[in-house]
Structures are given as structure tokens and as C-alpha cells.
XYZ file of C-alpha atoms in Angstrom:
463
model
C 0.133 0.084 -0.056
C 0.838 3.589 -0.197
C 1.419 6.369 3.090
C 0.906 9.148 1.090
C 0.898 13.087 3.896
C 2.492 16.632 2.738
C 2.788 18.468 5.214
C 2.997 21.489 3.662
C 0.333 20.983 1.542
C 0.162 20.358 -2.187
C 0.596 23.700 -4.002
C 0.455 22.569 -7.790
C 0.277 19.424 -10.200
C 1.889 16.231 -8.321
C 2.849 13.776 -11.837
C 4.570 10.908 -9.626
C 3.129 7.939 -11.559
C 3.308 6.219 -7.955
C -0.067 6.949 -7.183
C -2.031 5.707 -10.020
C -2.547 7.623 -13.253
C -2.037 11.445 -11.541
C -3.390 13.482 -14.284
C -0.839 14.527 -17.298
C -0.856 18.017 -18.808
C -1.837 18.216 -22.563
C -2.892 21.814 -23.046
C -3.649 25.177 -22.009
C -7.606 24.404 -21.979
C -7.162 21.205 -19.902
C -8.554 21.176 -16.463
C -5.805 22.023 -13.970
C -5.901 20.262 -10.196
C -3.988 20.193 -7.403
C -4.212 16.536 -6.638
C -5.784 14.223 -9.470
C -6.175 10.113 -9.173
C -6.889 8.666 -12.834
C -7.245 5.241 -11.547
C -9.438 3.696 -9.226
C -8.456 1.842 -6.049
C -10.018 -0.429 -4.911
C -11.453 0.726 -1.750
C -14.386 -0.981 -2.127
C -12.146 -3.784 0.235
C -9.173 -1.992 1.936
C -7.263 0.730 1.315
C -4.351 0.493 -1.185
C -3.900 4.257 -0.954
C -3.847 6.309 1.849
C -4.479 10.164 1.849
C -5.017 11.916 5.362
C -4.459 14.809 6.624
C -3.564 17.435 3.305
C -3.742 20.462 2.617
C -4.374 22.011 -0.718
C -4.392 26.002 -1.802
C -4.725 27.989 -4.618
C -5.438 25.569 -7.911
C -6.792 27.250 -10.808
C -9.637 25.015 -10.965
C -9.774 21.855 -9.443
C -8.126 21.095 -5.657
C -8.952 17.354 -5.280
C -9.959 14.857 -7.800
C -10.090 12.261 -6.141
C -12.594 8.498 -6.406
C -14.910 8.267 -3.296
C -14.968 5.905 0.024
C -17.388 2.835 -0.253
C -19.778 2.357 2.016
C -18.750 -0.432 3.211
C -14.797 0.019 3.408
C -11.719 1.666 5.067
C -11.712 5.653 4.369
C -8.903 6.012 2.445
C -9.527 9.557 2.382
C -10.249 11.752 4.631
C -9.628 14.332 6.810
C -8.357 16.846 4.022
C -8.787 20.541 3.065
C -8.814 22.728 -0.067
C -9.463 26.333 -0.504
C -9.129 29.327 -2.666
C -9.752 26.981 -6.069
C -13.315 27.324 -8.744
C -13.553 23.356 -7.236
C -12.156 22.579 -4.016
C -13.060 18.276 -4.028
C -14.965 16.494 -6.705
C -15.373 13.221 -6.250
C -15.760 10.582 -8.765
C -17.156 6.622 -8.652
C -14.427 4.437 -7.194
C -15.930 0.359 -7.566
C -19.134 0.441 -5.133
C -22.095 2.604 -6.798
C -23.024 3.447 -2.689
C -20.356 5.787 -2.537
C -19.513 7.318 2.016
C -17.245 10.003 2.150
C -16.182 11.810 6.145
C -14.235 14.787 7.690
C -13.305 17.188 4.834
C -13.124 20.764 5.130
C -13.043 23.190 2.572
C -13.414 26.712 2.755
C -13.447 30.019 -0.022
C -14.277 28.037 -3.018
C -16.797 28.660 -5.663
C -17.908 24.920 -5.866
C -17.087 23.138 -1.978
C -17.721 19.471 -2.655
C -19.505 18.024 -5.890
C -20.649 14.761 -6.265
C -21.636 13.471 -9.417
C -21.496 9.446 -10.897
C -23.334 6.433 -10.611
C -24.262 6.326 -7.313
C -27.554 4.707 -5.733
C -26.587 5.884 -2.093
C -24.579 8.967 -0.771
C -23.933 9.045 2.482
C -21.695 12.402 3.599
C -21.043 13.937 7.365
C -18.643 15.623 9.668
C -18.026 18.317 6.484
C -17.101 21.704 7.283
C -18.212 24.484 5.061
C -17.014 27.549 5.015
C -17.117 31.241 2.685
C -18.136 29.251 0.009
C -20.052 30.224 -3.520
C -22.016 26.787 -2.743
C -20.852 24.465 0.261
C -21.808 21.203 -1.562
C -23.652 19.722 -4.116
C -24.413 16.204 -4.277
C -26.176 14.782 -7.089
C -26.215 10.845 -8.837
C -26.556 9.796 -12.179
C -28.008 6.798 -12.414
C -31.075 4.293 -12.912
C -32.635 3.920 -10.149
C -36.058 4.862 -8.544
C -35.069 4.566 -5.229
C -31.814 6.917 -4.564
C -31.208 7.840 -1.610
C -28.268 11.232 -0.480
C -27.508 12.241 3.229
C -26.130 14.515 4.280
C -25.429 14.369 8.097
C -23.508 16.337 11.260
C -21.673 18.459 9.505
C -20.291 22.751 10.069
C -21.797 24.353 7.122
C -21.089 28.652 7.904
C -21.664 31.140 5.365
C -19.525 33.639 6.556
C -16.668 32.852 8.806
C -16.732 35.707 9.995
C -19.526 37.014 12.240
C -21.613 39.949 11.193
C -18.136 41.612 9.788
C -18.899 42.170 6.645
C -16.064 44.485 6.515
C -13.406 41.816 7.182
C -14.238 40.745 3.537
C -12.458 42.617 0.419
C -15.835 43.271 -1.593
C -19.627 42.184 -2.514
C -19.371 39.690 -4.302
C -16.727 37.702 -1.571
C -19.304 37.903 0.764
C -22.555 38.040 -1.272
C -24.737 34.461 -2.794
C -22.988 32.251 -0.572
C -25.128 28.668 -0.383
C -24.779 25.978 1.764
C -26.153 23.041 -0.431
C -27.712 22.862 -3.789
C -30.515 21.312 -4.088
C -29.275 17.772 -5.872
C -30.428 16.674 -8.907
C -30.779 12.287 -9.862
C -30.858 11.904 -13.737
C -29.860 8.690 -15.744
C -26.976 8.807 -16.121
C -23.883 11.364 -14.774
C -22.197 14.291 -15.809
C -18.693 13.476 -17.939
C -15.611 12.765 -15.833
C -13.838 15.976 -15.124
C -10.807 15.491 -17.780
C -12.196 16.669 -20.649
C -12.185 20.404 -21.453
C -12.842 24.018 -19.484
C -16.256 24.442 -21.486
C -18.202 20.967 -20.346
C -18.679 24.015 -17.002
C -20.842 23.919 -14.987
C -20.063 20.074 -13.597
C -23.335 20.535 -11.870
C -25.468 20.947 -15.239
C -28.077 17.616 -16.136
C -26.731 15.480 -18.474
C -29.921 13.280 -19.017
C -33.267 12.803 -18.054
C -34.653 13.190 -14.125
C -35.587 10.233 -12.863
C -38.321 8.869 -11.531
C -38.269 9.276 -7.585
C -35.372 10.136 -5.080
C -35.215 10.463 -1.510
C -32.428 13.911 0.354
C -31.861 12.921 4.055
C -30.470 16.030 5.340
C -30.040 15.891 9.314
C -27.934 16.536 12.470
C -25.984 19.646 10.818
C -24.927 23.288 11.731
C -26.277 25.886 9.405
C -23.930 29.357 10.644
C -23.934 32.425 10.081
C -26.046 33.358 6.999
C -26.672 36.495 7.192
C -27.313 39.325 5.063
C -25.669 42.971 6.458
C -24.096 45.544 4.547
C -22.340 44.610 1.928
C -22.982 40.836 2.572
C -26.272 39.849 1.333
C -28.662 36.944 -0.156
C -26.746 34.093 1.307
C -29.172 31.457 2.020
C -28.758 27.039 3.813
C -30.382 25.773 0.458
C -30.513 26.832 -3.409
C -31.969 25.115 -6.315
C -30.017 24.061 -8.550
C -30.337 26.360 -11.192
C -29.686 24.073 -14.132
C -32.630 21.918 -13.142
C -35.041 22.113 -15.972
C -37.054 18.783 -14.896
C -37.606 17.720 -11.498
C -35.591 17.559 -8.039
C -35.855 15.498 -5.630
C -37.082 16.161 -2.150
C -34.833 17.369 0.380
C -36.328 16.416 4.095
C -34.654 18.830 7.453
C -34.781 17.255 10.668
C -33.003 17.726 13.379
C -30.751 20.497 12.944
C -29.326 23.418 14.508
C -29.022 27.234 13.394
C -26.964 29.719 14.346
C -27.372 33.698 13.123
C -29.642 32.794 10.346
C -33.044 34.653 10.216
C -35.974 34.027 8.351
C -35.093 35.424 4.818
C -31.525 33.631 4.756
C -32.978 29.741 4.740
C -34.162 29.554 0.933
C -33.849 31.086 -2.734
C -36.292 29.761 -5.245
C -33.792 30.096 -8.934
C -36.111 31.342 -12.242
C -36.312 28.967 -14.951
C -33.957 30.271 -17.801
C -35.900 32.083 -20.594
C -33.370 30.076 -22.840
C -34.424 26.868 -22.261
C -37.857 27.607 -24.312
C -36.141 26.922 -27.628
C -37.570 24.046 -30.067
C -34.164 22.642 -29.070
C -34.731 22.641 -24.817
C -38.159 22.791 -24.080
C -40.251 23.570 -26.413
C -42.583 26.555 -27.241
C -43.169 26.478 -23.501
C -41.482 27.040 -20.639
C -39.988 23.419 -18.941
C -41.747 23.457 -15.644
C -39.127 22.111 -12.920
C -38.555 24.743 -11.222
C -42.071 25.835 -10.686
C -42.146 22.464 -8.847
C -39.657 22.247 -5.830
C -40.520 21.363 -2.529
C -38.262 21.528 0.886
C -39.424 20.327 3.883
C -38.898 21.001 7.836
C -39.729 18.147 9.142
C -39.628 19.260 12.587
C -38.455 22.861 12.420
C -35.714 23.010 13.441
C -33.303 25.006 10.249
C -36.999 27.485 10.524
C -38.773 27.272 14.079
C -42.072 26.115 12.715
C -42.775 23.054 10.701
C -42.403 24.139 7.503
C -42.182 23.411 3.313
C -40.816 25.495 1.098
C -42.308 26.088 -1.918
C -41.217 27.363 -5.739
C -42.454 30.351 -7.327
C -45.656 29.120 -8.463
C -49.123 31.353 -7.235
C -51.507 28.266 -8.195
C -49.650 25.784 -5.548
C -49.827 27.583 -2.767
C -52.261 27.751 0.000
C -52.486 31.828 0.951
C -54.153 30.913 4.101
C -50.900 29.005 5.120
C -47.879 30.530 2.489
C -46.358 33.615 2.635
C -44.219 35.004 -0.205
C -40.831 35.355 0.714
C -39.704 38.327 -2.218
C -36.052 38.098 -1.474
C -36.262 34.925 -1.380
C -38.529 34.055 -4.303
C -40.229 30.737 -3.163
C -42.708 30.140 -0.103
C -43.197 29.295 3.324
C -46.320 27.518 4.763
C -45.799 26.390 7.899
C -47.942 22.903 6.880
C -46.344 19.228 6.370
C -49.343 19.005 3.606
C -47.642 18.914 0.826
C -46.040 16.260 -1.503
C -44.167 15.554 -4.259
C -47.029 13.523 -7.430
C -45.012 11.800 -10.057
C -46.370 10.315 -13.172
C -45.985 9.406 -16.610
C -46.291 7.573 -19.306
C -44.694 4.017 -20.005
C -45.913 3.862 -23.896
C -43.751 3.089 -26.404
C -43.705 6.417 -27.342
C -43.123 8.288 -24.378
C -40.462 10.432 -26.166
C -41.554 11.323 -29.418
C -45.110 11.939 -28.937
C -45.640 15.476 -27.009
C -48.708 14.946 -24.367
C -48.011 18.204 -22.997
C -48.821 20.943 -21.833
C -51.135 18.775 -19.039
C -53.177 21.502 -16.864
C -54.065 20.079 -13.516
C -57.151 21.683 -11.717
C -58.086 21.010 -7.924
C -59.823 21.961 -4.882
C -59.007 25.401 -3.464
C -57.910 26.910 -6.671
C -55.188 24.701 -7.175
C -53.744 25.191 -10.540
C -50.634 23.948 -12.590
C -49.307 23.522 -15.303
C -46.459 21.208 -16.715
C -44.626 20.614 -19.396
C -42.566 17.526 -20.780
C -39.360 16.737 -19.814
C -36.520 18.848 -21.843
C -34.743 17.272 -25.151
C -31.445 15.799 -23.294
C -30.978 13.613 -26.884
C -28.225 14.465 -28.800
C -26.516 13.284 -31.777
C -23.237 14.543 -32.189
C -24.226 18.719 -32.979
C -27.585 17.875 -33.864
C -30.629 17.920 -31.604
C -32.134 14.239 -30.981
C -35.762 16.927 -30.566
C -37.060 13.661 -28.157
C -38.600 14.536 -24.460
C -40.334 12.512 -22.219
C -43.234 11.988 -21.031
C -43.081 12.661 -17.069
C -44.622 15.128 -14.936
C -43.784 16.160 -11.460
C -45.571 18.804 -9.797
C -45.712 19.991 -6.387
C -49.509 19.131 -4.757
C -51.678 19.520 -1.632
C -52.493 16.531 0.504
C -56.304 15.499 1.282
C -57.107 16.980 -1.869
C -59.038 15.888 -5.250
C -56.784 17.221 -8.467
C -58.503 16.739 -11.940
C -55.650 15.531 -14.791
C -55.984 16.763 -18.918
C -53.771 16.331 -21.529
C -53.287 18.287 -24.305
C -53.178 15.024 -26.802
C -54.920 11.518 -25.821
C -53.876 9.856 -22.113
C -51.345 7.201 -22.371
C -52.805 4.454 -22.258
C -49.568 2.780 -19.765
C -49.304 5.526 -16.853
C -46.923 5.160 -13.312
C -48.089 7.464 -10.621
C -45.879 8.192 -7.346
C -45.893 10.254 -4.136
C -42.933 11.117 -2.511
C -42.696 12.939 0.938
C -46.559 13.062 1.518
C -46.726 12.831 5.241
C -51.069 13.351 4.309
C -53.546 12.649 7.188
C -56.102 11.077 4.066
C -55.894 10.167 0.709
C -56.168 12.327 -2.733
C -58.056 11.940 -5.395
C -56.777 12.166 -9.139
C -59.270 11.866 -12.360
C -58.002 11.976 -15.658
C -60.581 12.809 -18.320
C -60.249 10.348 -20.956
C -61.207 11.577 -24.533
C -63.005 8.260 -25.667
C -64.630 4.800 -23.961
C -61.642 2.274 -22.555
C -60.775 -0.446 -20.106
C -59.104 0.793 -17.001
C -56.892 -1.285 -14.589
C -55.322 -0.012 -11.883
C -52.013 -1.405 -9.716
C -50.741 -1.121 -7.248
C -46.965 -2.641 -5.894
C -48.013 -5.691 -9.230
C -52.077 -5.775 -8.084
C -54.473 -5.031 -9.591
C -57.130 -2.795 -7.687
C -60.689 -3.935 -7.224
C -62.850 -0.230 -8.600
C -65.196 0.893 -6.058
C -69.163 0.695 -7.343
C -70.727 3.766 -8.563
C -74.293 4.502 -6.455
C -76.232 5.614 -9.899
C -78.868 6.876 -7.951
C -76.919 9.494 -6.508
C -77.198 13.484 -8.306
C -74.015 13.241 -10.136
C -72.832 15.014 -13.070
C -71.712 12.866 -16.057
C -68.838 14.397 -16.708
C -67.276 13.626 -13.013
C -68.521 10.279 -13.595
C -66.007 10.022 -17.322
């Protein structure tokens, strides 16, 4: 095995091939890293390479680019630090599809820690992150409906100098700091970062979003996200502004906040106007960023149990939700919201458009959904394939009418995420012609309810 330690830290390229097939410079446009491993050490059994207690500073683009430690293995990469780089830590998949990473420190970075590879489970803990434009981004790219992402027992701060705006050189250094970028789960990951710089940003989705995903944020400390003097718009969590289609629901619990105001908890991005084009979202805007849900399950972040909803007036209950102008979203003091997903499972689910889809429900609920963004390219040419998969934020204990622009799919799948509801919700689909419908739950046919025809029910309610 190798034991590697640099007491003074690693200041530039490490070209020794004794530590794996280390990055070799090609031209000025290739990425620059303080330390990079391109082979995958067998950390899934026991480490062949130990990297402990090192510091990387001021690398142009990357600090560390290393494979992850596996969930059931000895940690081969631990207690390392990076600062003053664009991307301080980038982890790629080792062997296992379960990632576990502990005890890292990142500060003064544009991206503190970023993960985006073929994982079905990501577990990170005991990170110390401060003064980063974005503290941590945990993305998974794998065809798996039950992807799990867990962030816990970490200290994540906006400013390291509490209430001291004069400690920073200018507004850019201490403004728009985010502790967490909302994770995404897609069918495949971003390219491994040995490609050209024009592939940035690396948190950009490269494939269709998955049909699910669980995100748990537990037992962390969030500190010094404030607005004071020249330091503005610092928040604990911010949406991934590149996530056009779907954001799994982050669920906060057992956390602690220090020196964080209600206006510095979240920020919801608007969809980019550039997405409205024939080779992306079509003539209508993609609707993923209009249907983002974040939950504080026990009130340890917001102060009360709460749901946070993106800027979509048609889905927010005005009696329980307050619009936060500076945060561009709604703070709702209730957990009675969930994420409903449904999709076509017909053979033409990516080639036949059935959107926009109109959703109408109780209490003046209105939501319009678009198919997913085109993620299919053939060289320089767009494949013009847009998946008919639709996530939307819905309140519980309600009735919803779904109206497709085209003929409803013959085969559909439905799923609810993070639905802490007291009762059931009813979904009604308007079919354009008579047909026989079978409903299955867990592979078993659900028997239909008998309709009492003596009741006074309008014909369109029975369709």
C-alpha cells in the first residue's frame, strides 16, 4: 500500500505515477488540479492508497479529484482540506455504487464539494464548509428509482466572520453564498472532469431526471447565513438553476441554526428564458423549477414545521403560505404538501407530446406542466426527444383533475414522494373515449369502487 502525507500541503501538480495514473498536462485548455487520481484504487475492500491530513490551496480549477470511499470500506481519503480554488473537492465513482465520505474541510471555494456519478446511495458526514459560493452539491446519475442522498453531522457556514462585512474585500466575496445546492438524480452522470473547461458547470444535468429520489439532511449545524452591509443573499439551501425538470424533495430534520434569519434560509431560481427553444423545452417553458418542494420536518431550521415551495402562485395555499420576495418562493407552515410524479410508459413516451398538461384541484389549485427538456443529442444535432414525465407539488387530502393536450397514454405510472398526509388524495383523468382501465398497486390489480347511480352526479364527473 501507499501512505501519502504532505505536511506543507500540495501547491501544484503532482505528477508522480507512484500514486496511480496521475493527470498529465495536455494543453492550456485542459483542466488544472492540485491532485488527481485517474485510476480507481480498490477502496471497496481496503485502501491501497491512504491520503490523510493534507492541504491544497489556490489550484486554478480543481483542488482534489479522487475516487470516493465505499460505504462498507475503510476510509482511504480523510481529514483533507482544500481552499481558494474553483472546485475544491470532486469525487467520482470508485467501484461500489454506494458512496461514503467523511471529515473534509473546504473554504473560499466556488464549489466546496461536488459529486455527480453513478451512485444509488450517497452518504457524507462531518464536513466543515465555510465561505464557499456553494458548500456542497450531491448529485447521482444512475437508472434507479430509489436513489438515496444523506448529508449529516456537518458544519456548514456562510460567512466565517460572524456579522463582519468589513472582513471581506468586496461584495462579491461575501454575497450569494449557499450552503447546499439542491441535489438532482438523473439517469446518467456528468462527464468525468478530464474534459475541456467548456463542459462547466459540472452540476448541469446531462440526461433525463429519475422517477424518484430521497434526500435527507440531518444533524447539521448551519451558521452565519446573514444579510448585513455589503454581504447579501446568503442562504442555507438554493435550487440547482440548471435543473429544468425535477428536484427530489430535501427533508431537513434534527438540525441546528446559528445566526440565520428567516430571509436567509432558501432561494428559488427561475427557469432560464433560453430554455424556451425547439431543441430544449419547446415553445413552452420547462416547469421543474416551478415545482420544487423543501421540507423542515421538525422545525429545527425554520422554527416550525414547514414546506418551502417555489414561485408558483397556483399551488400555494394563501391561508398557510407566505410569499418571500427576496427568496423567490413560498414559506408554508404545514407539512401537507408532497411531490406527485406521473409518466407515460407507452413506447412513444419520448416522441409523442402530450403536454402541456393542465392540473386543476381543490381550493383553486392550478398547475401547468411541460414534458422534460430534450436531453438527446446526436453529435451537434438535437434528437428532439422529450420524455413525458411530470413532477408537481401538490397539497394532500385533495382532488385533482388531469387534462392532457393529447390522447392520454394507455400505460401510466404514478408515485408520491414526501406525502405526510392525513387522508388520501383523488386523481381524475379525462379520457377522450371509452376504454377499459386497470389500476395496479405493487403489481396487484386494485378493484374499482362501485358507483351508486342513484346519487346526483354529473356525467362529466363520472368520465
